[in-house]
Short mmCIF file of C-alpha atoms and ligand atoms in Angstrom, two decimals:
data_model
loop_
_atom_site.label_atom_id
_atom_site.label_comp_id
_atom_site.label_asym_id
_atom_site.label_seq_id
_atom_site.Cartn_x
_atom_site.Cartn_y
_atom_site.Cartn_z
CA UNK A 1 0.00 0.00 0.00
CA UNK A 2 3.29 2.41 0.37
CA UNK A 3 2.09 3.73 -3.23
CA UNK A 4 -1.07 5.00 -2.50
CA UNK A 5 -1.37 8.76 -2.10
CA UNK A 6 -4.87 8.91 -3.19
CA UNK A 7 -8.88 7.20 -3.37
CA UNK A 8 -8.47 6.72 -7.08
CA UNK A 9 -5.12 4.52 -6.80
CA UNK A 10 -7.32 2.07 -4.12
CA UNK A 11 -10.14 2.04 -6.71
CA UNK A 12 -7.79 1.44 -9.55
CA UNK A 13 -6.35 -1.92 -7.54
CA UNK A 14 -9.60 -2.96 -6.57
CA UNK A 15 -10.95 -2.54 -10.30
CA UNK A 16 -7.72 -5.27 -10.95
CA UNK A 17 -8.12 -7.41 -8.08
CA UNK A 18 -12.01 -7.84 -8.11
CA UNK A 19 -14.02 -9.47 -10.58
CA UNK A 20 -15.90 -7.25 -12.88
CA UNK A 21 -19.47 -8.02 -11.44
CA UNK A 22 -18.28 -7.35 -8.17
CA UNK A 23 -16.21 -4.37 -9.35
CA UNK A 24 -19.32 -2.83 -10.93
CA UNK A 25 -22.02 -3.44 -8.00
CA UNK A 26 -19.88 -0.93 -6.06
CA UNK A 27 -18.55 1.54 -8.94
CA UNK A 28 -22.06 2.02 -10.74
CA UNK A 29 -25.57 3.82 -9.99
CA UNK A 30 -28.89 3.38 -10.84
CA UNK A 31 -30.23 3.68 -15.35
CA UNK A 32 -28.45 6.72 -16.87
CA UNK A 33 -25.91 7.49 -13.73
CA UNK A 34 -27.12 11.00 -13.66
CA UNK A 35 -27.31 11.57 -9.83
CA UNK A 36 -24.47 9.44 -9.23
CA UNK A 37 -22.40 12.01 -11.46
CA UNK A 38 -24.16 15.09 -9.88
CA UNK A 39 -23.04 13.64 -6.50
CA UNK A 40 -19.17 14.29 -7.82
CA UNK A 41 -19.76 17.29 -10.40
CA UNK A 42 -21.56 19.34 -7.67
CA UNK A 43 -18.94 18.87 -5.01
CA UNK A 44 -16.02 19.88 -7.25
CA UNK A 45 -18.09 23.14 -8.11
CA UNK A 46 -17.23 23.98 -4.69
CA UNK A 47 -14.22 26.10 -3.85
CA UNK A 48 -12.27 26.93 -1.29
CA UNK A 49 -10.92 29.99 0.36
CA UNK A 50 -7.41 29.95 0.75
CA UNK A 51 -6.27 31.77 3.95
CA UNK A 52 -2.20 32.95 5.14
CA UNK A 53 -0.35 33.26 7.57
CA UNK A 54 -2.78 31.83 10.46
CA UNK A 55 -0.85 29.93 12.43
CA UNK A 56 -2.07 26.38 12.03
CA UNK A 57 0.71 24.55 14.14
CA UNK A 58 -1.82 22.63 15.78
CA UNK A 59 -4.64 21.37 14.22
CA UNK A 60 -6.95 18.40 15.47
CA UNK A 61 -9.46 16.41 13.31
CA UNK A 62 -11.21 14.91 16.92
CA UNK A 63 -14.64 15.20 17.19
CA UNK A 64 -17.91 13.68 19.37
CA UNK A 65 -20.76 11.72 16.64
CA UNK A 66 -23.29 11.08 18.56
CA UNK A 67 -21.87 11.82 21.39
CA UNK A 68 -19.38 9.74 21.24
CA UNK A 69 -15.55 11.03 21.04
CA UNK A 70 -14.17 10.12 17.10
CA UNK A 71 -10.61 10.86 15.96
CA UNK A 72 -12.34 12.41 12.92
CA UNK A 73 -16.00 13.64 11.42
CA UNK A 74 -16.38 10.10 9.54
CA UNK A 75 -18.18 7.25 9.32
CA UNK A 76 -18.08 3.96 7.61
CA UNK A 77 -21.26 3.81 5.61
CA UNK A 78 -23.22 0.32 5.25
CA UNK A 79 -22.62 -1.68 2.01
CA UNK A 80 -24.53 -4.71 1.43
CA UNK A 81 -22.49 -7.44 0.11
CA UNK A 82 -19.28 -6.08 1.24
CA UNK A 83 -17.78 -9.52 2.06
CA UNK A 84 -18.24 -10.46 -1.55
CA UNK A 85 -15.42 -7.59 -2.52
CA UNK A 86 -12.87 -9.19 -0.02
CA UNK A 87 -13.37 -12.48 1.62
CA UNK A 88 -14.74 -11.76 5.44
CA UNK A 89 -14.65 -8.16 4.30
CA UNK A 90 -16.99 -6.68 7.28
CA UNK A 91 -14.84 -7.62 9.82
CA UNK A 92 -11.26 -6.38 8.05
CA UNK A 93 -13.73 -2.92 7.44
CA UNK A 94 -15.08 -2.89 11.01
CA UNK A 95 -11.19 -3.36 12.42
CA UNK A 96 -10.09 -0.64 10.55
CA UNK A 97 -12.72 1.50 11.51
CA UNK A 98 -12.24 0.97 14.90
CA UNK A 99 -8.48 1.28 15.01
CA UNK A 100 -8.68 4.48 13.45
CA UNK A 101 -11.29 5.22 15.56
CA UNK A 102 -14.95 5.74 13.78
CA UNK A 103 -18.09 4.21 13.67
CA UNK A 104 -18.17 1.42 11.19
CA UNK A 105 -22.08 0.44 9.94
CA UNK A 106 -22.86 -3.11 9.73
CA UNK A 107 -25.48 -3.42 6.51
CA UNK A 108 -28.78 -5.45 6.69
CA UNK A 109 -27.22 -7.03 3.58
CA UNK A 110 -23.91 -7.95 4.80
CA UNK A 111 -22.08 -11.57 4.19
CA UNK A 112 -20.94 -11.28 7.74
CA UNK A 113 -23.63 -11.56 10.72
CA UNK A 114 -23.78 -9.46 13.06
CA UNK A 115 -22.97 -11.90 15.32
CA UNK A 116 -19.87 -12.98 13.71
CA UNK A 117 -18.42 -9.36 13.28
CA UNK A 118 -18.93 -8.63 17.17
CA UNK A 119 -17.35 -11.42 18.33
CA UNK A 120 -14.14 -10.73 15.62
CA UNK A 121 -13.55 -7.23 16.61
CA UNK A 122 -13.21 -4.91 20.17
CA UNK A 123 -15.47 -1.99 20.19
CA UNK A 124 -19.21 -1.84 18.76
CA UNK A 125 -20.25 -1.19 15.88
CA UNK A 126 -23.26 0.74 14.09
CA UNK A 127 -26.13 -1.56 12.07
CA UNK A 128 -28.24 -0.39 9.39
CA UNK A 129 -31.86 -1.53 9.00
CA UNK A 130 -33.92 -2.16 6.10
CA UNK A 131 -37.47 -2.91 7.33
CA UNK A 132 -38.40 -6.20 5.43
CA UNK A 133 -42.19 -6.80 5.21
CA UNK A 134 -41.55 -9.95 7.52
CA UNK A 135 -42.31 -7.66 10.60
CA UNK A 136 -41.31 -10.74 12.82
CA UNK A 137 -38.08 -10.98 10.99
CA UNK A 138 -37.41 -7.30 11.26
CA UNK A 139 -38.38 -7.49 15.20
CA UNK A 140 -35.95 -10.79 15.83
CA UNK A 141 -32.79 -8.66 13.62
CA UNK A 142 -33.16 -5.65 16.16
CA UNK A 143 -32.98 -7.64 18.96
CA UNK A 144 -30.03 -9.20 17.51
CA UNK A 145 -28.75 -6.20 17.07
CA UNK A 146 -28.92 -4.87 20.72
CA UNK A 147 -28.15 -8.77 22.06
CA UNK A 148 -24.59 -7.73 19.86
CA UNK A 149 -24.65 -4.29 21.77
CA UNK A 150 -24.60 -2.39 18.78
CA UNK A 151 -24.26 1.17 19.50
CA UNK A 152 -26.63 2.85 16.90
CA UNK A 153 -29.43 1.70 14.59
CA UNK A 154 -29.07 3.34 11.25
CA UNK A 155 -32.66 3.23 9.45
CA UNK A 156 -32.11 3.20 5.79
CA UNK A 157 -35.94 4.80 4.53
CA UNK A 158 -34.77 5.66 0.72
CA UNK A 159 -35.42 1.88 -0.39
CA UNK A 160 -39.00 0.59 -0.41
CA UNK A 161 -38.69 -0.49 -4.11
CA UNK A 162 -35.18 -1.01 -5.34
CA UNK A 163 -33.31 1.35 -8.56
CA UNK A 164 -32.21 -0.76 -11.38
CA UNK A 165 -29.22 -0.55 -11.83
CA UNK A 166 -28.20 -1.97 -15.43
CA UNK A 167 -24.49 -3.02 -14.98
CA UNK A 168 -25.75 -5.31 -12.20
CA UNK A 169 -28.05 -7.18 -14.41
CA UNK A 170 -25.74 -7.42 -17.64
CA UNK A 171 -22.90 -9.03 -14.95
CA UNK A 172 -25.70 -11.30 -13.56
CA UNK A 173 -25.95 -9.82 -10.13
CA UNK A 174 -29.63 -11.07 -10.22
CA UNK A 175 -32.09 -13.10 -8.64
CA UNK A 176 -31.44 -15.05 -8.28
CA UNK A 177 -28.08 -14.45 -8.92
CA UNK A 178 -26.22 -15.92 -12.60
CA UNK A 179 -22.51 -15.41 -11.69
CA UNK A 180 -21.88 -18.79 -13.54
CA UNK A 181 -21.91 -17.00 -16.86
CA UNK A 182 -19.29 -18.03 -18.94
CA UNK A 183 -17.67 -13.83 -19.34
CA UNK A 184 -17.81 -14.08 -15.49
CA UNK A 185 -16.18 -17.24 -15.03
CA UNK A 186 -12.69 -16.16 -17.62
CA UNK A 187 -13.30 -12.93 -15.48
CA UNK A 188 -12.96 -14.65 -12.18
CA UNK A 189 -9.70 -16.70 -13.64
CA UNK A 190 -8.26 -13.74 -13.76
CA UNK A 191 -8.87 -12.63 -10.73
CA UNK A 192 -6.49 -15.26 -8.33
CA UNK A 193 -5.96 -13.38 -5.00
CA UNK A 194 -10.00 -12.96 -4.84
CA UNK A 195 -10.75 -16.76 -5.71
CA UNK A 196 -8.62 -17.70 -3.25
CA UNK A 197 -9.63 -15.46 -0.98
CA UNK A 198 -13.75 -15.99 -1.51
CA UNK A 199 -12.27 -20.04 -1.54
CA UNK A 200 -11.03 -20.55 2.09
CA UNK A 201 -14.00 -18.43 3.77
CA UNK A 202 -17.23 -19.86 4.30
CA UNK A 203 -18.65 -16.38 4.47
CA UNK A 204 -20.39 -16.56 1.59
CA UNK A 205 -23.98 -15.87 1.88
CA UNK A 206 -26.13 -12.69 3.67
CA UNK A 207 -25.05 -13.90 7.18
CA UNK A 208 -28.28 -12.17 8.41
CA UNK A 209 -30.55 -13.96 6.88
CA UNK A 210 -29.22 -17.06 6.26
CA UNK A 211 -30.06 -19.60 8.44
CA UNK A 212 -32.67 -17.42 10.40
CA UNK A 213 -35.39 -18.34 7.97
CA UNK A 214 -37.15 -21.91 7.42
CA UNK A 215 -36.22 -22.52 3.75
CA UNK A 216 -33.84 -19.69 2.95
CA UNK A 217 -30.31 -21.06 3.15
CA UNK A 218 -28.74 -21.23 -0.23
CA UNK A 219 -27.52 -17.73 -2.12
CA UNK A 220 -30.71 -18.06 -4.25
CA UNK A 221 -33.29 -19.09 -1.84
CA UNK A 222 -31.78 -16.20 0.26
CA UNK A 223 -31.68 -13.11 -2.42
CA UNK A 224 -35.13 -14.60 -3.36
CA UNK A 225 -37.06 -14.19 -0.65
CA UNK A 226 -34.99 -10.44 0.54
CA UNK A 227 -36.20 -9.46 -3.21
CA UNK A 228 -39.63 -10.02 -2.23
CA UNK A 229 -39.61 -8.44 1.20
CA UNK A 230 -38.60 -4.80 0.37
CA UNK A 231 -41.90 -3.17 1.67
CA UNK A 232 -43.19 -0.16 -0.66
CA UNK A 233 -45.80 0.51 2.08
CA UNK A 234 -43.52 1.40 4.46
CA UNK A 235 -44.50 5.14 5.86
CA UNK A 236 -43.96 7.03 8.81
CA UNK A 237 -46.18 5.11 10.81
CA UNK A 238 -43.57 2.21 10.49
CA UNK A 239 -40.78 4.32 12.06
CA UNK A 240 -42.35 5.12 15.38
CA UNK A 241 -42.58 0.96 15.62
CA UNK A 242 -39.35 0.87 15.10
CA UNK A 243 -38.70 3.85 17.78
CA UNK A 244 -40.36 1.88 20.25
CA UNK A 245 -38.70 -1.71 20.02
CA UNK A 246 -34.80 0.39 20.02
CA UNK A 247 -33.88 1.52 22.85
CA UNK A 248 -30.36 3.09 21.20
CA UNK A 249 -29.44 6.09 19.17
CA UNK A 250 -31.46 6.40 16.03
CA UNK A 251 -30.23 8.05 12.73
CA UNK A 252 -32.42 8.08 9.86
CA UNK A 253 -30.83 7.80 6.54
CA UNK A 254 -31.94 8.75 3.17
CA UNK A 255 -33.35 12.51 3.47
CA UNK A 256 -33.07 14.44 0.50
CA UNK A 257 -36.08 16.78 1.31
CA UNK A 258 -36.45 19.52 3.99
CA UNK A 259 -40.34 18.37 4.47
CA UNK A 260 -38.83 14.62 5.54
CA UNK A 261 -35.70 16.38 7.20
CA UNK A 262 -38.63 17.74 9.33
CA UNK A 263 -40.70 14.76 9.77
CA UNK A 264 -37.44 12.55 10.80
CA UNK A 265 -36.97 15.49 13.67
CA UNK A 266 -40.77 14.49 14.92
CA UNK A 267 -39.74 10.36 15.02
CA UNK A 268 -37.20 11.78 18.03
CA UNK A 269 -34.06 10.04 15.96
CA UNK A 270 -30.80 11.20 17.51
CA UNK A 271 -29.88 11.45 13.57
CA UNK A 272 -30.43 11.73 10.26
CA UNK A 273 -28.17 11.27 7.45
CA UNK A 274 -28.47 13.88 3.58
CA UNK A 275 -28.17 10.74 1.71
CA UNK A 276 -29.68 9.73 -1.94
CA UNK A 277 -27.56 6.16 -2.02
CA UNK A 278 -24.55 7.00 -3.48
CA UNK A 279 -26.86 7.74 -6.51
CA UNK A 280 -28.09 3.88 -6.26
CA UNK A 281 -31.79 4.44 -5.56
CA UNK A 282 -34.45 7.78 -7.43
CA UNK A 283 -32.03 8.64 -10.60
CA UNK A 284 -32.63 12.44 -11.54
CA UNK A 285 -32.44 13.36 -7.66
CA UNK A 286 -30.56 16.34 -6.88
CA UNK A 287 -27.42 15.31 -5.35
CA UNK A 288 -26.51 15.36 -1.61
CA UNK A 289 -24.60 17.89 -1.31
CA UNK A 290 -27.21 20.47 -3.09
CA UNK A 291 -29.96 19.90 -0.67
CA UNK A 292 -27.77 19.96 2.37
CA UNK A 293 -27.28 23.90 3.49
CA UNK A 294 -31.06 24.28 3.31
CA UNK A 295 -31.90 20.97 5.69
CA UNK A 296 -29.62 21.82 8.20
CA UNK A 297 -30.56 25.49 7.78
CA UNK A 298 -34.19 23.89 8.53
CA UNK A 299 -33.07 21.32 10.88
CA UNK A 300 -30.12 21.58 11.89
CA UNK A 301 -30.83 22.91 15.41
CA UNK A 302 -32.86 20.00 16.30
CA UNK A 303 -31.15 16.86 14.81
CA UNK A 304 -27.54 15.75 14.22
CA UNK A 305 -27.08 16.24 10.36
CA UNK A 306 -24.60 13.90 8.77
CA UNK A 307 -24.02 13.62 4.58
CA UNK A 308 -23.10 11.36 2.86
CA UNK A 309 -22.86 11.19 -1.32
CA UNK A 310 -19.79 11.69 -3.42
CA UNK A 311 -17.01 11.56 -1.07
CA UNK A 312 -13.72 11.32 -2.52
CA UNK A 313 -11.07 12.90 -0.34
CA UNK A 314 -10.84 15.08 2.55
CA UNK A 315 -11.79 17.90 0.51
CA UNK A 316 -14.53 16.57 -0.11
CA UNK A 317 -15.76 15.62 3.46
CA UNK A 318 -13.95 19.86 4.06
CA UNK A 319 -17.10 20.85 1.74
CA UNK A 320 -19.57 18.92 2.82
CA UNK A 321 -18.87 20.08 6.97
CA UNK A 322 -18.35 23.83 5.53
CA UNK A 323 -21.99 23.23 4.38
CA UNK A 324 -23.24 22.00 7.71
CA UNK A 325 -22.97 18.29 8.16
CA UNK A 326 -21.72 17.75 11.39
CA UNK A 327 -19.57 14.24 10.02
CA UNK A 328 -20.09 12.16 7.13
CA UNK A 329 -20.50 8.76 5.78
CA UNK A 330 -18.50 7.20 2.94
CA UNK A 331 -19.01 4.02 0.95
CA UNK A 332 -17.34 3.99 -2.02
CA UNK A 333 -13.90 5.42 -0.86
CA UNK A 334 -13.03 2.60 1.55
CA UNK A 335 -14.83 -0.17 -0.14
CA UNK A 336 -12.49 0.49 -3.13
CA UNK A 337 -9.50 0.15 0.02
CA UNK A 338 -11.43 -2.65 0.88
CA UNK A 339 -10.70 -4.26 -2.26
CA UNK A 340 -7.88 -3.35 -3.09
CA UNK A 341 -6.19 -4.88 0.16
CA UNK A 342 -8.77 -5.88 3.26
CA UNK A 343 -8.40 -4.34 6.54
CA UNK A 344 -4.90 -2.64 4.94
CA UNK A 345 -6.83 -1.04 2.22
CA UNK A 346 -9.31 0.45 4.50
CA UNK A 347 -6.53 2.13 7.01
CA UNK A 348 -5.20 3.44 3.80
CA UNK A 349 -8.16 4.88 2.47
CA UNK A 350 -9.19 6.47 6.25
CA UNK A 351 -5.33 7.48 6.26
CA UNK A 352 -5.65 9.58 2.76
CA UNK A 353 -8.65 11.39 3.88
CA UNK A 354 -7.44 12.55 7.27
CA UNK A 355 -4.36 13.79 5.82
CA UNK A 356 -5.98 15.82 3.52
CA UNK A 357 -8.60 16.98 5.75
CA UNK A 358 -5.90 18.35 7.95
CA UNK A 359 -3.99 19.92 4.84
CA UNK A 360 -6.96 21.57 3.59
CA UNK A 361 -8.34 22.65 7.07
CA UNK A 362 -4.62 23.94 6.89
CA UNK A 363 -4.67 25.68 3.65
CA UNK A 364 -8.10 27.31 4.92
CA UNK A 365 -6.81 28.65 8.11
CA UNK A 366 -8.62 26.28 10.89
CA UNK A 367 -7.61 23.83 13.02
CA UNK A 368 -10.82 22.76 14.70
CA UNK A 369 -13.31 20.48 12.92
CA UNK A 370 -15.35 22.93 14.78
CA UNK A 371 -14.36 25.75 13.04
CA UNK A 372 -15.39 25.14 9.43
CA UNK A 373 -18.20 26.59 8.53
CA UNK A 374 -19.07 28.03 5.46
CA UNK A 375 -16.61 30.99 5.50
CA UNK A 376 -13.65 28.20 4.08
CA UNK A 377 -15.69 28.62 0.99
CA UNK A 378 -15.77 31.71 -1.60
CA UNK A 379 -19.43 32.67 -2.11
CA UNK A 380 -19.40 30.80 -5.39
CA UNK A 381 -21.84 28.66 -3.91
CA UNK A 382 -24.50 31.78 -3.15
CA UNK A 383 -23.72 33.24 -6.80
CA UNK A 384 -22.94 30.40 -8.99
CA UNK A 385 -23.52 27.45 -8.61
CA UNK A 386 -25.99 24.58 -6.81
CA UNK A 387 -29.11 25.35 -5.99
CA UNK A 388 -31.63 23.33 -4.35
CA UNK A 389 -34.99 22.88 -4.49
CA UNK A 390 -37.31 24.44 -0.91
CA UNK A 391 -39.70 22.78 0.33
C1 FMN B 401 -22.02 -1.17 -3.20
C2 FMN B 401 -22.92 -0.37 -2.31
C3 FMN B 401 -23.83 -1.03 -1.49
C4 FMN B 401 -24.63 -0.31 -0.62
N1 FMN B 401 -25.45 -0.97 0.26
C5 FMN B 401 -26.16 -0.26 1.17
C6 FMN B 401 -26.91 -0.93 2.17
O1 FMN B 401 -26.91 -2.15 2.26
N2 FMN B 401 -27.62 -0.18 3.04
C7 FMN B 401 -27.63 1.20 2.98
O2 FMN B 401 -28.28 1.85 3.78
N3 FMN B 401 -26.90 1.85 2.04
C8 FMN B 401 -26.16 1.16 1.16
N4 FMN B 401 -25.39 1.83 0.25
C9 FMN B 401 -25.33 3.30 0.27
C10 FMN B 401 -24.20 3.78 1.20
O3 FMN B 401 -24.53 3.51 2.55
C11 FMN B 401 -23.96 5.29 1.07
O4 FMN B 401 -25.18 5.97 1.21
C12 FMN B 401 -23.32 5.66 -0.27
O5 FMN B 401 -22.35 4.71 -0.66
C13 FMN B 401 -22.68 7.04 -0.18
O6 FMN B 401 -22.15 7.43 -1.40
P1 FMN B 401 -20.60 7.24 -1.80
O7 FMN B 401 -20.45 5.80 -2.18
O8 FMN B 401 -20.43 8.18 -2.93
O9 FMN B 401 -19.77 7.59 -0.58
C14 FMN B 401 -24.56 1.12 -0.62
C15 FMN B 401 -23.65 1.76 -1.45
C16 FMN B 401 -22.81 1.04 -2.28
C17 FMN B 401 -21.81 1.77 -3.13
#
C-alpha cells in the first residue's frame, strides 16, 4: 500500500483485483448514472478559500458523533455485500474502523452476521436496518442487534422499491443471482488473489438472513425471498414501531427533502443522514450535497445532520462540513480500500482522507473540525452554482 497517495489509486487496484461483477455493483448507480455524477460534479463546483499566515501549528481532526468522542467527522457507511469484494470483508472494514477510531455500519445485507463481526472485533459497531415486510423478521434482527450491543441503529428509509441498476443485471448480479456466466467465469480466472480469498472463507452468503429463515439457506433461496420483502408501504407510521422496540441512538438515513428532514426530527431520531444512495436508488435526484445547506438550515438545530454522497477525499468531506454536516459517511472510498487490500486497504483509504482533511483545514486557516463553517468557501456557492430545491 506504500504507493497509494490517493482514493483513485485504491479504486484502480480494486478494479484489478475484483471481478468485474463485483467491481461494478460498487462503482455504478442506478439507469443513466445522472445523480451518481451530480453527486461528484456538484462537489467539485465547490471552492475553497485559501487563507495565510494563520498559524495552524496545531490542528486536530477529533470530534464527538453522537456523542461519542471520534478521531475524525467520519463514518463507515453500510454496504450490502461487502464480504463479496474481499473475503470476510466486514470484519477487516469494522477493524479498521475501529483502530482508526470511527463508527463502522454493519449493513442489513452484509455476508458477515452481526454476530460474527462482534465477536471478531473490540469496540461496537453501528447496524443499518432495512425494514423487510416480515415484521417478525425485522423485530428478531433488532434484537439481535442490541443482544450484539450495537451502538446505533441506522434506518435506511430511501429503499421501499429497489433502482435498477443496469451493470448489475448485464454481470448477472440477479435473482437469483447468474454469476456462472461463462464472461464471469474467464473474469474470475483472472482474478487469483480474490478466488482464493472468496475459496477458504465460508462467508459466503447474507449472514443475516441465512439460516434465520425456514427454507432460505442457499444464495438463491436467500436473495429470493430479501427481493420479495422490500416493503413499498412502508411510511412514517412504520418508524415510530421501530422507535419503540430500540432503545439506542437512532439516525435516519436517506433525506433528501427539507419536508422529511422535518418529519425525521418528529420520530425523536438522535440522527439523520443527507443521503440519496450514493446515486443507487431515485435517478434524476438532486445530489446530496445540493440539498444539504437548506436541511440543516431547517433542521439543523434540532437533529444531528450527517451527509453522505460523493465523497472522494478530505476535501470533499472539508465541503460537505463547511456546508453543515456535522460528520459524514463514505461508501465507495473505503470499499475500493477494501478491495484493493482488506483491513490494509481500509486504514489506507481512512489514512488519505485525514491527511488531507488536515492539509486543507490547513490551507483554509482552521484547526478545529469545529471551526469550518461556510466561511472556508468563496461565495461561489451563493452566486454560482448549486441550488436546491425548498420545500
Ligand atoms: C455497493 C454499495 C452497497 C450499498 N449498500 C447499502 C446498504 O446495504 N444499506 C444502505 O443503507 N446503504 C447502502 N449503500 C449506500 C451507502 O450507505 C452510502 O449511502 C453511499 O455509498 C454514499 O455514497 P458514496 O459511495 O459516494 O460515498 C450502498 C452503497 C454502495 C456503493
Amino acid at each position: 500500500m506504500k504507493d497509494i497517495t490517493c482514493i483513485e489509486d485504491l479504486r484502480l487496484i480494486h478494479k484489478r483485483r475484483v471481478p468485474k461483477a463485483f467491481f461494478d455493483y460498487v462503482d455504478r448507480g442506478s439507469y443513466a448514472e445522472e445523480t451518481l455524477r451530480a453527486n461528484r460534479s456538484d462537489m467539485e463546483r465547490l471552492k475553497f478559500r485559501q487563507r495565510i499566515l494563520v498559524d495552524i501549528a496545531k490542528r486536530e481532526l477529533d470530534t464527538t458523533i453522537l456523542g461519542e468522542q471520534a478521531s475524525m467527522p467520519l463514518i463507515l457507511a453500510p454496504v450490502g455485500s461487502t464480504g463479496m469484494q474481499y473475503a470476510d470483508g466486514e470484519i477487516h472494514a469494522c477493524r479498521a474502523a475501529q483502530a482508526a477510531g470511527i463508527p463502522y455500519t454493519l449493513s442489513t445485507m452484509s455476508i458477515c452476521s452481526i454476530e460474527d463481526v462482534a465477536a471478531h472485533v473490540e469496540k461496537p459497531f453501528w447496524f443499518q436496518l432495512y425494514v423487510m415486510k416480515d415484521r417478525g423478521f425485522v423485530k428478531a434482527l433488532i434484537e439481535r442487534a442490541i443482544a450484539a450491543k450495537c451502538s446505533a441503529l441506522v434506518l435506511t428509509v430511501d429503499l421501499q422499491v429497489i433502482g435498477q441498476r443496469h451493470a448489475d443485471i448485464k454481470n448477472g448480479l440477479t435473482v437469483p443471482p447468474q454469476l456462472l456466466k461463462l464472461k464471469n467465469i474467464i473474469d474470475f480466472a483472472t482474478k487469483p488473489g480474490w478466488v482464493s480469498g472468496m475459496a477458504r472463507t465460508k462467508r459466503r452468503n447474507f449472514g443475516n438472513i441465512a439460516g434465520h429463515l425456514p427454507g432460505a439457506q442457499d444464495l438463491a433461496s436467500v436473495s429470493g425471498w430479501v427481493a420479495s420483502q422490500f416493503d413499498p408501504s412502508l411510511n412514517w407510521k412504520d418508524i415510530e414501531w421501530i422507535r419503540s422496540i430500540w432503545p439506542g441512538k437512532l439516525v435516519i438515513k436517506g433525506i433528501l427533502d427539507v419536508a422529511d428532514a422535518r418529519e425525521a426530527v418528529k420520530t425523536g431520531a438522535e440522527a439523520l443522514v443527507v443521503s440519496n444512495h450514493g446515486g443507487r436508488q431515485l435517478d434524476g435526484a438532486p445530489s446530496s450535497i445540493s440539498v444539504l445547506p437548506d436541511i440543516v438550515q431547517d433542521v439543523g438545530s434540532q437533529i444531528e445532520v450527517l451527509f453522505d454522497g460523493g465523497i472522494r477525499s478530505g476535501q470533499d468531506l472539508m465541503r460537505a462540513l463547511a456546508l453543515g454536516a456535522k460528520s459524514c459517511m463514505i461508501g465507495r472510498a473505503y470499499i475500493y480500500g477494501l478491495g484493493a487490500g482488506g483491513q490494509e486497504g481500509v486504514a489506507t483509504a481512512l489514512d488519505v482522507i485525514g491527511k488531507e482533511l488536515s492539509v486543507t483545514m490547513g490551507l483554509c486557516g482552521v484547526n478545529r473540525i469545529a471551526d469550518i463553517d461556510r466561511r472556508v468557501l468563496t461565495d461561489y456557492l451563493q452566486t454560482n452554482a448549486i441550488s436546491s430545491p425548498r420545500s
